[in-house]
Tab-separated table of C-alpha atoms in Angstrom:
chain	number	residue	atom	x	y	z
A	384	MET	CA	5.555	-7.269	-15.646
A	385	ILE	CA	5.697	-5.972	-12.061
A	386	LYS	CA	2.296	-6.112	-10.348
A	387	VAL	CA	1.550	-3.350	-7.806
A	388	LEU	CA	-1.172	-2.983	-5.172
A	389	ILE	CA	-1.787	0.636	-4.092
A	390	VAL	CA	-3.104	1.161	-0.559
A	391	ASP	CA	-4.197	4.642	0.554
A	392	ASP	CA	-7.353	6.130	2.054
A	393	SER	CA	-6.959	9.283	-0.069
A	394	ALA	CA	-8.495	9.060	-3.550
A	395	PHE	CA	-6.095	11.812	-4.637
A	396	MET	CA	-3.054	9.786	-3.548
A	397	ARG	CA	-4.401	6.565	-5.081
A	398	ASN	CA	-4.952	8.323	-8.413
A	399	THR	CA	-1.595	10.113	-8.285
A	400	LEU	CA	0.370	6.965	-7.469
A	401	SER	CA	-1.571	4.940	-10.022
A	402	GLY	CA	-0.848	7.489	-12.739
A	403	MET	CA	2.854	7.652	-11.946
A	404	ILE	CA	3.253	3.889	-11.695
A	405	SER	CA	1.178	3.136	-14.796
A	406	SER	CA	3.376	5.414	-16.910
A	407	ASP	CA	6.005	2.652	-16.884
A	408	PRO	CA	5.059	-0.061	-19.395
A	409	GLU	CA	6.793	-2.697	-17.249
A	410	ILE	CA	4.590	-2.003	-14.201
A	411	GLN	CA	0.887	-2.764	-13.812
A	412	VAL	CA	-1.419	-1.545	-11.035
A	413	ILE	CA	-3.465	-4.668	-10.296
A	414	GLY	CA	-5.597	-3.229	-7.516
A	415	ILE	CA	-6.256	-0.590	-4.907
A	416	ALA	CA	-7.272	-0.742	-1.263
A	417	ARG	CA	-8.634	2.061	0.916
A	418	ASP	CA	-7.436	0.795	4.294
A	419	GLY	CA	-5.323	-1.837	5.990
A	420	ILE	CA	-8.100	-4.408	6.195
A	421	GLU	CA	-8.652	-4.285	2.427
A	422	ALA	CA	-4.878	-4.357	1.910
A	423	VAL	CA	-4.408	-7.599	3.836
A	424	GLU	CA	-7.282	-9.238	1.937
A	425	LYS	CA	-6.077	-8.045	-1.478
A	426	VAL	CA	-2.464	-9.087	-0.925
A	427	VAL	CA	-3.721	-12.651	-0.508
A	428	SER	CA	-6.179	-12.582	-3.423
A	429	LEU	CA	-4.198	-10.514	-5.972
A	430	LYS	CA	-0.644	-11.662	-5.113
A	431	PRO	CA	1.141	-8.404	-6.021
A	432	ASP	CA	4.911	-8.200	-6.487
A	433	ILE	CA	5.027	-4.996	-4.412
A	434	VAL	CA	2.622	-2.947	-2.281
A	435	THR	CA	2.575	0.813	-1.726
A	436	LEU	CA	1.178	1.280	1.772
A	437	ASP	CA	-0.008	4.500	3.425
A	438	VAL	CA	0.762	4.881	7.128
A	439	GLU	CA	-2.333	6.628	8.478
A	440	MET	CA	-5.656	5.107	7.394
A	441	PRO	CA	-9.026	4.370	9.009
A	442	ARG	CA	-10.061	0.930	10.324
A	443	MET	CA	-6.483	-0.434	10.228
A	444	ASP	CA	-3.373	1.709	9.828
A	445	GLY	CA	-0.462	0.873	7.571
A	446	ILE	CA	1.824	-0.278	10.369
A	447	GLU	CA	-0.620	-2.926	11.583
A	448	ALA	CA	-1.393	-3.934	7.992
A	449	LEU	CA	2.343	-4.288	7.315
A	450	GLN	CA	2.742	-6.608	10.302
A	451	ARG	CA	-0.167	-8.785	9.139
A	452	ILE	CA	0.994	-8.847	5.521
A	453	MET	CA	4.507	-9.901	6.526
A	454	ALA	CA	3.170	-12.593	8.856
A	455	GLN	CA	0.682	-14.045	6.351
A	456	HIS	CA	2.014	-13.354	2.856
A	457	PRO	CA	5.401	-11.573	2.833
A	458	VAL	CA	5.834	-9.189	-0.086
A	459	PRO	CA	8.023	-6.097	-0.612
A	460	VAL	CA	6.282	-2.973	0.713
A	461	LEU	CA	6.982	0.683	-0.015
A	462	MET	CA	5.640	2.789	2.868
A	463	VAL	CA	4.026	6.014	1.639
A	464	SER	CA	3.190	8.855	3.989
A	465	SER	CA	1.927	12.382	3.409
A	466	LEU	CA	0.764	15.060	5.812
A	467	THR	CA	1.535	13.073	8.925
A	468	THR	CA	3.474	13.679	12.088
A	469	ASP	CA	2.701	10.647	14.235
A	470	GLY	CA	3.058	8.290	11.285
A	471	ALA	CA	6.430	9.739	10.305
A	472	GLU	CA	7.951	8.801	13.652
A	473	VAL	CA	6.507	5.285	13.519
A	474	THR	CA	7.678	4.795	9.923
A	475	LEU	CA	11.238	5.727	10.874
A	476	ASP	CA	11.239	3.245	13.764
């Protein structure tokens, strides 16, 4: 079973991703986070196999969260971005 943590400030995106991911019987959504601060905390406590991480979020954006996650508890991360211009450039870098 692949354990996934979904990180996005948009309830719509969290629900959409959760629904898509949960449709696969081999994948389990083990938690959600609404911003980068929650993401860093939940990566440590939940120990997911992979994280979906939004780029633009309040309190701590996805880029900073990614840096902290990789420094503290490296795990594969899938960057997710919608309706962004600044974040798209940063994600590509």
